[in-house]
Coordinates of C-alpha atoms in Angstrom, one line a residue:
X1 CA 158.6 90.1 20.3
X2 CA 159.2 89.1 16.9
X3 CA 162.2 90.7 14.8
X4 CA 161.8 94.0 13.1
X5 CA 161.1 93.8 9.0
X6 CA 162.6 96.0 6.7
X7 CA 159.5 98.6 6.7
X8 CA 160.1 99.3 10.4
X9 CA 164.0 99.3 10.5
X10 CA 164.0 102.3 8.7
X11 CA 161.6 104.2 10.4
X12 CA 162.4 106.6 13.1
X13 CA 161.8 106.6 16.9
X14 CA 159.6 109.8 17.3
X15 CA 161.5 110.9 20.8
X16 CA 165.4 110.3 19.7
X17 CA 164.8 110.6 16.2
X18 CA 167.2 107.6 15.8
X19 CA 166.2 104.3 13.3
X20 CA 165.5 101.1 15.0
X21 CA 167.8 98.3 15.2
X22 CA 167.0 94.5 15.0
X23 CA 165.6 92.7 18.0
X24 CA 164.5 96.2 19.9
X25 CA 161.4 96.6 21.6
X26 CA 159.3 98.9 19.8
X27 CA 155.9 100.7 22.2
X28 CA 153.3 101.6 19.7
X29 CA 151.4 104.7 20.8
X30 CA 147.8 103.1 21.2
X31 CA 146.2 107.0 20.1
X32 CA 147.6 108.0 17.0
X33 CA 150.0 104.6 16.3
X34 CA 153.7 106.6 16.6
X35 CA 156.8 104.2 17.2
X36 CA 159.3 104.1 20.3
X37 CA 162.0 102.5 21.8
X38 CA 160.6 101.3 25.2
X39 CA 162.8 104.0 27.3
X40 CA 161.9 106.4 25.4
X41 CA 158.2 105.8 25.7
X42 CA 158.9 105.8 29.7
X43 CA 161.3 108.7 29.7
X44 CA 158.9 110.9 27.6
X45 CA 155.6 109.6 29.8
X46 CA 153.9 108.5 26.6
X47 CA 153.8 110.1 23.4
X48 CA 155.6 113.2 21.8
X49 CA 153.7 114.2 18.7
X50 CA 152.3 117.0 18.5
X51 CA 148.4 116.9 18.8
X52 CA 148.6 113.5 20.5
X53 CA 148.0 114.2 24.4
X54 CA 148.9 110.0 25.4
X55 CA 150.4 110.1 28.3
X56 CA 151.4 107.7 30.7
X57 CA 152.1 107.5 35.0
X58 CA 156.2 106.5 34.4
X59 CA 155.7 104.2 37.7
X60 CA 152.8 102.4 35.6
X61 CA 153.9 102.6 31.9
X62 CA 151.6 100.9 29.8
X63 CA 153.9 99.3 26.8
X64 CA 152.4 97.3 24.1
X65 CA 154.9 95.0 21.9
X66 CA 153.9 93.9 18.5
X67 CA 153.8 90.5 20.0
X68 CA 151.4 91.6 22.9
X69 CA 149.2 93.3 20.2
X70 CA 149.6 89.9 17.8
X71 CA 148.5 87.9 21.0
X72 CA 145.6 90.5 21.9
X73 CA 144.7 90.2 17.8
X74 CA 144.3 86.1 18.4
X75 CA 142.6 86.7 21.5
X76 CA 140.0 89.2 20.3
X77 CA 139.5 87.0 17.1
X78 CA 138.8 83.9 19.7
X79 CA 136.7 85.8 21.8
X80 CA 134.3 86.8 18.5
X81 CA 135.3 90.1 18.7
X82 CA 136.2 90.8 14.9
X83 CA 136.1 94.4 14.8
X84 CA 138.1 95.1 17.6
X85 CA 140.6 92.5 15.8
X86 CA 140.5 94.1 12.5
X87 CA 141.3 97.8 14.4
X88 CA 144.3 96.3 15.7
X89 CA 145.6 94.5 12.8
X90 CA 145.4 98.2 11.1
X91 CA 147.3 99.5 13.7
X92 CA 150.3 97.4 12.9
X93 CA 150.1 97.4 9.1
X94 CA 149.8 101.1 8.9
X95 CA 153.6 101.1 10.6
X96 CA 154.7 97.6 8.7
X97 CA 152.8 96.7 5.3
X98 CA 155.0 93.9 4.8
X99 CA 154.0 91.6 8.3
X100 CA 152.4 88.7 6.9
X101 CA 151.3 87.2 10.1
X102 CA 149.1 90.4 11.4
X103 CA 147.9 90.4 7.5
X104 CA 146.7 86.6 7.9
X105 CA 145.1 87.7 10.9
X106 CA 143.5 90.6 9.1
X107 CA 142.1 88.1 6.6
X108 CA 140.6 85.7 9.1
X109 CA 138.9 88.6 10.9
X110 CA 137.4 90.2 8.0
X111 CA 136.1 86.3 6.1
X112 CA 134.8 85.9 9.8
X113 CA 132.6 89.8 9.9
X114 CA 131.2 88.8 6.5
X115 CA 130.3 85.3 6.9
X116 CA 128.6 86.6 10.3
X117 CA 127.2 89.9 8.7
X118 CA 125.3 87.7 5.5
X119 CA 123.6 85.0 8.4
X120 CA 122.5 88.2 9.9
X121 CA 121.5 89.8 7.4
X122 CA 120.0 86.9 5.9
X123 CA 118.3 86.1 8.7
X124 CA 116.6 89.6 8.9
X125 CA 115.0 89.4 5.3
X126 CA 113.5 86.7 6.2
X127 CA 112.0 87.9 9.2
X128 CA 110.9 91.1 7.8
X129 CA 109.5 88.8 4.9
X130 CA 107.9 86.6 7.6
X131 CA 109.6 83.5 6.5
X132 CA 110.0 82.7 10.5
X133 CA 111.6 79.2 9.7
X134 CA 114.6 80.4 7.3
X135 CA 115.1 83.3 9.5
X136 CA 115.2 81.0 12.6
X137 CA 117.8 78.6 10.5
X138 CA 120.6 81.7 9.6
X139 CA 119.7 83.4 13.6
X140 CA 121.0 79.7 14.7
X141 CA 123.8 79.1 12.6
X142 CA 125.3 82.8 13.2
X143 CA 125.9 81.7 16.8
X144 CA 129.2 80.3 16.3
X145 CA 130.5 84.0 15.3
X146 CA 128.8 86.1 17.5
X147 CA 130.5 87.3 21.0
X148 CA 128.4 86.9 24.4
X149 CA 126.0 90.2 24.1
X150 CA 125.0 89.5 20.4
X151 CA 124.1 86.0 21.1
X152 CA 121.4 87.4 23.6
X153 CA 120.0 89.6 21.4
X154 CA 119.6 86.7 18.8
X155 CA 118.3 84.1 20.9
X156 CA 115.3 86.5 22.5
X157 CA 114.5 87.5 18.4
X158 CA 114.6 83.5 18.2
X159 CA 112.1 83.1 20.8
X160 CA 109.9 85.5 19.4
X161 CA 110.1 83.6 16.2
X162 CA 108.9 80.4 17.7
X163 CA 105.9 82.6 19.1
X164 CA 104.7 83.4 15.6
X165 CA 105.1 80.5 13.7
X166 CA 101.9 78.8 14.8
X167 CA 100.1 82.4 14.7
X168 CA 101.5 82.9 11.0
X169 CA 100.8 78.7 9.6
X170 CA 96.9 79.4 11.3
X171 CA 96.9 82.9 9.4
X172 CA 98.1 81.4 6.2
X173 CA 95.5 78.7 5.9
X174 CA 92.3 81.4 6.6
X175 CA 94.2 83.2 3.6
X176 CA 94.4 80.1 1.4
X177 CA 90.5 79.2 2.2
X178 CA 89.4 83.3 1.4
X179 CA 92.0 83.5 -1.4
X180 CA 90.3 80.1 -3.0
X181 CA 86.8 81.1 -2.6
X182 CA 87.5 84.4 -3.8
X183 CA 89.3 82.8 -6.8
X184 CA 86.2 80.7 -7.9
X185 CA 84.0 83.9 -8.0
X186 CA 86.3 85.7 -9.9
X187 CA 86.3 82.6 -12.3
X188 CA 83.2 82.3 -13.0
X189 CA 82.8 85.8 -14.1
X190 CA 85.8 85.8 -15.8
X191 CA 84.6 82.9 -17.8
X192 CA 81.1 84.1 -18.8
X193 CA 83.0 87.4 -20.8
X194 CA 86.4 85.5 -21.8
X195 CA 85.7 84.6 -25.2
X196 CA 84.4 87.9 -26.0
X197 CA 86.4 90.5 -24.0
X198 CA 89.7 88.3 -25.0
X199 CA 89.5 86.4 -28.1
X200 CA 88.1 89.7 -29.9
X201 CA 90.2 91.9 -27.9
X202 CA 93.0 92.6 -30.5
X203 CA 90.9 92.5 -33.4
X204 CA 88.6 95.2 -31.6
X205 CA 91.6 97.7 -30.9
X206 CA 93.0 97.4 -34.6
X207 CA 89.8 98.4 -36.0
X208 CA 89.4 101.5 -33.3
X209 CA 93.2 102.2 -34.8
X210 CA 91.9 102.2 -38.3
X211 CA 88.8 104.7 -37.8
X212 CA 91.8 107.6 -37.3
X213 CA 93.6 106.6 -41.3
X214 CA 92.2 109.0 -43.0
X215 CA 94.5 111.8 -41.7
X216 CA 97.3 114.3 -44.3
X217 CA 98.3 116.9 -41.1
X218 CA 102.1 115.3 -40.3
X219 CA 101.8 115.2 -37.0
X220 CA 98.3 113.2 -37.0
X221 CA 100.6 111.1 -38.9
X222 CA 103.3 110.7 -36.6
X223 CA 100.4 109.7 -33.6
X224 CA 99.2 107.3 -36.1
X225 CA 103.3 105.4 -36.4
X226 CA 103.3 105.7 -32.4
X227 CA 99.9 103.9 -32.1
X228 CA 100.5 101.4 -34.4
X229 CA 103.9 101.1 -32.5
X230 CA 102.3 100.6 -29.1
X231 CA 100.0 97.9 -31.2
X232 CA 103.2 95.7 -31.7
X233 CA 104.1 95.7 -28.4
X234 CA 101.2 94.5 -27.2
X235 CA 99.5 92.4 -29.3
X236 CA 100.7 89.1 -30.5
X237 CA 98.1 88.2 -33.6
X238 CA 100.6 87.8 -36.6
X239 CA 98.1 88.8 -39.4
X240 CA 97.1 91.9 -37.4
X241 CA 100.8 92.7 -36.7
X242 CA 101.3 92.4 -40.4
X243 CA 99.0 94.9 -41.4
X244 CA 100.2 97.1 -38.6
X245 CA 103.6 96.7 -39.5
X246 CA 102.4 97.7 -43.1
X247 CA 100.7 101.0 -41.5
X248 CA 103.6 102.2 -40.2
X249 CA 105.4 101.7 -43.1
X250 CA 103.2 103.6 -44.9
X251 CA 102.9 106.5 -43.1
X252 CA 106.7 106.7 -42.6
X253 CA 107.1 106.9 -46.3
X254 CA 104.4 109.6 -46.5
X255 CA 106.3 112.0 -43.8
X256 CA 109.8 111.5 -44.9
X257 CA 108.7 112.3 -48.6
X258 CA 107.0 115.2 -47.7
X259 CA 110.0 116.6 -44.9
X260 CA 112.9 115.6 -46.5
X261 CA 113.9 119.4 -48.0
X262 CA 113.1 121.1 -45.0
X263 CA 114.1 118.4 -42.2
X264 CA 116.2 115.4 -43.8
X265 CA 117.7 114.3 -40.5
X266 CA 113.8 113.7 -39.4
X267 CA 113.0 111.8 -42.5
X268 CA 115.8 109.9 -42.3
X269 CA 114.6 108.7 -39.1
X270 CA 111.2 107.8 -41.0
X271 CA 113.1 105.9 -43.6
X272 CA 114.1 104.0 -40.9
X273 CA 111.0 102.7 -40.3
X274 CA 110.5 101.7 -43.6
X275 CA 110.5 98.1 -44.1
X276 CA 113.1 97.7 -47.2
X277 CA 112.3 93.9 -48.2
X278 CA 108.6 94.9 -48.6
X279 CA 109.3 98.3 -50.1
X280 CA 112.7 98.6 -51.9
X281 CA 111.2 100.9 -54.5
X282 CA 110.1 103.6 -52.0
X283 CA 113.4 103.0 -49.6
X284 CA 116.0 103.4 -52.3
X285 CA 113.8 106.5 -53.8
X286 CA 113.7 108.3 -50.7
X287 CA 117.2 107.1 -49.4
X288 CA 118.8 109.2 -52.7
X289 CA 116.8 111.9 -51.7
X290 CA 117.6 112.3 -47.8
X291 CA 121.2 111.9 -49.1
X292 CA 121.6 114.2 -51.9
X293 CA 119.8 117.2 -48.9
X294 CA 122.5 115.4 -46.9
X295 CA 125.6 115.9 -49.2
X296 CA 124.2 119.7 -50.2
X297 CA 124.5 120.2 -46.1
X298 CA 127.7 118.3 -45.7
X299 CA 129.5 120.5 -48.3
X300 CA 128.0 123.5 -46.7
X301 CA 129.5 122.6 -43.2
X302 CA 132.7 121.9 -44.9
X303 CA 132.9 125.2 -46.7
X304 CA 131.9 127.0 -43.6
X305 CA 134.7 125.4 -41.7
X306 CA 137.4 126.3 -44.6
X307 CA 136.2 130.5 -43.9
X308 CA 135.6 129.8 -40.1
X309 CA 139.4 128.3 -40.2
X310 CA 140.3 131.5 -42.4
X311 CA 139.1 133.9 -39.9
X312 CA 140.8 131.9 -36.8
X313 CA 137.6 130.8 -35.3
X314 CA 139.0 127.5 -34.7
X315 CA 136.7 126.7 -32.1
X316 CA 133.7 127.0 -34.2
X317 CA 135.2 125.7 -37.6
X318 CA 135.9 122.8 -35.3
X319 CA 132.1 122.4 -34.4
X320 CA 131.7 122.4 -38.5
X321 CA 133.9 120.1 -39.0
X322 CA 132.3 117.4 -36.1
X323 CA 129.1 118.2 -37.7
X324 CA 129.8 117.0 -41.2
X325 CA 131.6 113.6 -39.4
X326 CA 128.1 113.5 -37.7
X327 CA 126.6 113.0 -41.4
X328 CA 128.5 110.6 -42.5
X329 CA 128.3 108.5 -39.5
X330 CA 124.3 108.9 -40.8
X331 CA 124.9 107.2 -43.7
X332 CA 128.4 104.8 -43.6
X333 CA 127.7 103.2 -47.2
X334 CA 127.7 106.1 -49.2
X335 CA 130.6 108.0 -50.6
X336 CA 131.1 110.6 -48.7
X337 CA 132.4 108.0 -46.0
X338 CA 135.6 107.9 -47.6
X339 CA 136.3 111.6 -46.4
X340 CA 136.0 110.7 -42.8
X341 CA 140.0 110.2 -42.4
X342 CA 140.4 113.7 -43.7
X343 CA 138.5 115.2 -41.4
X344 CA 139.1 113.3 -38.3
X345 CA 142.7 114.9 -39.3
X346 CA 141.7 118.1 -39.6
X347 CA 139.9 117.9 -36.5
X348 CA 143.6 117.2 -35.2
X349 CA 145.1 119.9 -36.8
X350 CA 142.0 121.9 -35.2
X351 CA 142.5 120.9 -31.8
X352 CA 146.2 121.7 -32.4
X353 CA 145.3 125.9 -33.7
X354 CA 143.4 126.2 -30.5
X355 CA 146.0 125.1 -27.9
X356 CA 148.7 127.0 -30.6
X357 CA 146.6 130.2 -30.5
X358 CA 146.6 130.9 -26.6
X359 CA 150.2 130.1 -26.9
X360 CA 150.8 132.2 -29.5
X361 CA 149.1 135.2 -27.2
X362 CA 151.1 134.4 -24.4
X363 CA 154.6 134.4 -26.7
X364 CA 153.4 138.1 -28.0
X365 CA 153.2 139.9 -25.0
X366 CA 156.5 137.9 -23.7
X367 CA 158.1 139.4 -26.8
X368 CA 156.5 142.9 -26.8
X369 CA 158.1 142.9 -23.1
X370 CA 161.6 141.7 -23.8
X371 CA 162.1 144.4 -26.2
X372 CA 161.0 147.1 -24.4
X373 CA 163.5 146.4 -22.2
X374 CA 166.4 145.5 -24.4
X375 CA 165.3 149.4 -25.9
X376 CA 166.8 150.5 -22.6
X377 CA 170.5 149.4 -23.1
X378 CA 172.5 151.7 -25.2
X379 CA 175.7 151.1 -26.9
X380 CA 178.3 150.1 -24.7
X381 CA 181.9 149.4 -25.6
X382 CA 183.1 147.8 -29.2
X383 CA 183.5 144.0 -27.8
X384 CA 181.0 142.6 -30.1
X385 CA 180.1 138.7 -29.8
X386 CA 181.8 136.9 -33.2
X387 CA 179.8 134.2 -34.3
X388 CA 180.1 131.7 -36.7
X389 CA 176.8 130.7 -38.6
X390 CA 176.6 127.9 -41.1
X391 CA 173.0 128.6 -43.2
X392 CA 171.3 127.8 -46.2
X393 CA 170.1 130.7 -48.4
X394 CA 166.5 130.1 -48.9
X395 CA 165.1 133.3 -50.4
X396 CA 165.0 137.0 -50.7
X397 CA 163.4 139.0 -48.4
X398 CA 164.9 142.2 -49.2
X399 CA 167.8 142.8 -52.0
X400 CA 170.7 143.0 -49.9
X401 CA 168.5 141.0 -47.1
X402 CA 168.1 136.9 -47.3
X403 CA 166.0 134.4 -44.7
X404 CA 168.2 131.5 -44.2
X405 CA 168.0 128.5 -42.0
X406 CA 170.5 127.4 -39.6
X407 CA 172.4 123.8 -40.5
X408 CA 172.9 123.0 -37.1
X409 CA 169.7 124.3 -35.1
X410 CA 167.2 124.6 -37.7
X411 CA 166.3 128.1 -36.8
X412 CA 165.4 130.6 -39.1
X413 CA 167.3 133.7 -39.6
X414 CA 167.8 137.0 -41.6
X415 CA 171.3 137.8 -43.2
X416 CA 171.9 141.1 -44.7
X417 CA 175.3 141.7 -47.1
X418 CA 175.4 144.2 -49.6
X419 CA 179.0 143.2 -50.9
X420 CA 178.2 139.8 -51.6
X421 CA 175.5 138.2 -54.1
X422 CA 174.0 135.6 -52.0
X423 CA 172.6 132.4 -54.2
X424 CA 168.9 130.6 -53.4
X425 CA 170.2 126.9 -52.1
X426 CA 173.9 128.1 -51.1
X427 CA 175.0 127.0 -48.0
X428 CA 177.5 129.7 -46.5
X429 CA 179.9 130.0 -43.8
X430 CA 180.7 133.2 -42.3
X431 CA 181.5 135.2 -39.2
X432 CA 179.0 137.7 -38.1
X433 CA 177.6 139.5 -35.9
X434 CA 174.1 140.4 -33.8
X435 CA 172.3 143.1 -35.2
X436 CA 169.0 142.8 -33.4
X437 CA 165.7 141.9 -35.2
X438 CA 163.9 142.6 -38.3
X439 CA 160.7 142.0 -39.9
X440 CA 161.1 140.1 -43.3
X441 CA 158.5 138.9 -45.6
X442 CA 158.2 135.6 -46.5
X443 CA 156.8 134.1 -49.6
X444 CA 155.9 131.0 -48.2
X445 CA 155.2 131.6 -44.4
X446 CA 154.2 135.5 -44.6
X447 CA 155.6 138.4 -42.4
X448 CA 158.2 137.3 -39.9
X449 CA 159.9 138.7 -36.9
X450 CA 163.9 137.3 -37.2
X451 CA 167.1 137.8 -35.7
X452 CA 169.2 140.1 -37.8
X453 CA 172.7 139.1 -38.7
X454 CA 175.8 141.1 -40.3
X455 CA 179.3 140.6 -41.5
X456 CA 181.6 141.0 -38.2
X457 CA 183.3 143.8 -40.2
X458 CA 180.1 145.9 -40.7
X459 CA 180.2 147.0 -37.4
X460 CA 183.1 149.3 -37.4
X461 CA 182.1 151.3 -40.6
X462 CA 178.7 150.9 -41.9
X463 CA 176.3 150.1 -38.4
X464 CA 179.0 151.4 -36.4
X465 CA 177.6 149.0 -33.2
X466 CA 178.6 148.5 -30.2
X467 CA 179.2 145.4 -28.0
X468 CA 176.2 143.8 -25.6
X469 CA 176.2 143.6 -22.2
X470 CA 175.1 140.5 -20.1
X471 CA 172.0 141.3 -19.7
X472 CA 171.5 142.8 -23.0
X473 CA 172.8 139.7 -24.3
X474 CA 170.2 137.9 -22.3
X475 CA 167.8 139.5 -23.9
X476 CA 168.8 139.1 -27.2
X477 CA 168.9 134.7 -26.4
X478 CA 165.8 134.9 -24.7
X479 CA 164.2 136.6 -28.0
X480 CA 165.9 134.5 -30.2
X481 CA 164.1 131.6 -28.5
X482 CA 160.7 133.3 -28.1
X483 CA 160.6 134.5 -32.1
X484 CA 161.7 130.7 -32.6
X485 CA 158.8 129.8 -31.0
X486 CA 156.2 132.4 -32.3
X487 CA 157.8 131.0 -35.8
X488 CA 156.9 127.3 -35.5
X489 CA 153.3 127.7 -34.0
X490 CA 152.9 130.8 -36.7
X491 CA 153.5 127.8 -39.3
X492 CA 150.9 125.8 -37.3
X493 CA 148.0 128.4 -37.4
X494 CA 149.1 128.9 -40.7
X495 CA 148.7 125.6 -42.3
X496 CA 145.0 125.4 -44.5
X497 CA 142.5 122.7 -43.9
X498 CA 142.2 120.5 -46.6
X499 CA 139.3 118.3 -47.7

């Protein structure tokens, strides 16, 4: 038995529970492919998972080695029995990935199945095609990779083949002699109308084209492009493709000229079909047209999308938005291509509102929550929590009341001291305390919901507070980070689109 690899060593003997060491005898259940030390196998009479019912008489255990399987593998393999092989070979590399001799014996087995599956199956087209000869050719050569019972099967198809050669080479030559005669009949009729049902063929169906001109209903027009369409295809006369060619594009400039206000995506399609070497006059005049109904559209989405964004239907100023990038994909020379960066970046900041928004919900009714429950702690002793906050003053909010921002964590806050007169831009340094939240408004960012900080001395005269408990205090950081982030995605649904 060849020595354990490092997949197997560390895998576990399913009765003892205990990792195999080198050079042990490992059983391999042959139902559901568990591993065992050989006693263990015989003490247990066979396997001990549950759902596997393997058993084995201990007087008669039946062992199998990964050696005894390797030599079954070469014999099965010798004995053209490939997928009985290939089972085997998956029995050992779903315990050991890493064994490279069952893996080279995996290999052969499988190159053997598929050079023996295409003869086969070559050799069956051909038969079903009634090429007798090839499909006696592949039958023969598959022999060398079939086992005893296919062999049989082959060699009676083979006889049968040799029955109908002769039947099929007799039936072939009738055909020939009826297919020939047949052949010079249809000649010779074919020749007395060939010059007239062929030569004047084209010619014939342009002028039955030509009868239906005379039309001014649109979509008699439109039949008239799809006709003369269908006429390219096929026909091959080059003067008569050139005058169809010259229909179409005179028709197309009719339509789009005439639906341009109403329906300017339709007639740019028509302009499409213009033929701008031939006709630059008529293509440029009707391409500023289409445009300018275009651009008047384009500016209509984009102002839709500004109020849409205004009145947080992100979702459909988004649609707004991919519609006007949709124009200008229309028309990739013209000005209005230059805005296509803008808007694929306010499609981002778009995409960004909507996740923001269901966040934002979610951070609400979180808030809402915590405070009704920080409602229910009254005042408890006079320990307050002394903190020391470095901030700079960026505005009024209130007079004795300033919004500041953190130095250190960025974080927005609301100070409130009535003895001192705090500066815009001044960076201070002070102890104080927690003082709950307030709801400050903001010049720049609107109303905002921030954590309320006093002077540590306030708190025995003025607000006369009291110190938090643990789980107040809990509270209070858990709001502190949910107002923190209601704040930043408040200054994401805030932010305007800009064209």
């Amino acid at each position: 038995m060849s020595n354990l690899n490092e997949n197997i060593s560390k895998s576990t003997c399913q009765f003892c529970q205990s990792n195999f060491k080198q050079d042990v005898e490992i059983i391999i259940c042959p139902q559901c492919s568990s591993l065992y030390h050989k006693e263990c196998w015989i003490e247990n009479s066979g396997c001990g998972v549950y759902g596997c019912n393997y058993k084995i008489k201990v007087d008669n255990a039946e062992t199998l080695s990964i050696e005894e399987i390797k030599i079954n593998i070469e014999y099965l393999i010798n004995e053209n029995k490939y997928h009985e092989a290939i089972s085997e070979c998956k029995k050992i590399l779903k315990i050991d990935r890493k064994n490279s001799e069952i893996k080279k014996l995996y290999n052969t087995a499988v190159h053997l199945v598929n050079s023996k599956t295409k003869l086969i199956e070559n050799g069956d087209i051909s038969f079903e095609n009634k090429d007798y000869k090839a499909a006696e050719i592949y039958y023969t050569n598959s022999f060398k990779y079939l086992d005893d019972e296919e062999k049989e099967f082959y060699k009676s198809r083979i006889s049968i083949i040799k029955d109908k050669i002769p039947f099929e080479r007799k039936k072939k030559i009738i055909n020939t002699v009826l297919i020939s005669v047949i052949l010079l009949v249809i000649a010779g009729a074919l020749g007395y109308g060939y010059y007239f049902y062929y030569f004047m063929e084209e010619d014939r169906a342009f002028a039955e084209l030509e009868k239906n001109d005379s039309v001014n209903d649109i979509q008699k027009m439109e039949i008239q492009i799809s006709k003369y369409e269908n006429f390219l295809k096929r026909y091959k006369k080059p003067e008569l493709l050139e005058k169809a060619n010259d229909k179409i594009n005179y028709f197309s400039g009719l339509i789009a000229n005439e639906i341009y206000k109403s329906d300017w995506k339709n007639a740019n399609k028509y302009l499409g079909k213009i033929d701008f070497v031939k006709n630059p006059v008529t293509y440029k005049e009707l391409y500023s047209r289409i445009l300018d109904e275009a651009k008047s559209e384009y500016k209509d989405r984009l102002n839709n999308a500004k109020k849409l964004d205004l009145q947080k239907k992100y979702e459909d100023s988004k649609n707004q938005i991919e519609d006007a990038i949709e124009i200008i994909n229309l028309f990739p020379e013209s000005d209005i291509n230059a805005d296509k960066q803008k808007l694929n970046s306010n499609l981002t900041l778009l995409n960004k509102k909507i996740s923001s928004e269901l966040k934002y919900s979610a951070i609400n009714e979180e808030i809402n929550e915590k405070s009704e429950e920080l409602k229910k702690f009254g005042t408890v002793n006079n320990n307050l929590k002394v903190l020391n906050i470095k901030a700079k003053i960026l505005e009024y909010s209130q007079p004795s009341t300033v919004i500041a921002k953190v130095i250190d964590s960025g974080n927005l806050v609301a100070l409130r001291n009535p003895d001192v007169d705090l500066k815009i831009g001044e960076i201070i340094d002070f102890e104080c305390i927690r003082n709950g939240f307030i709801e400050v408004n903001s010049t720049k960012q609107g109303l905002l919901n921030l954590p309320l900080y006093i002077p540590a001395y306030f708190h025995e005269t003025t607000y006369n507070l009291s110190g938090l408990s643990p789980e107040s205090e809990s509270l209070e950081i858990r709001l502190d980070y949910l107002n923190d982030q209601k704040m930043k995605l408040d200054s994401i649904l805030r932010m305007p689109l800009k064209f």
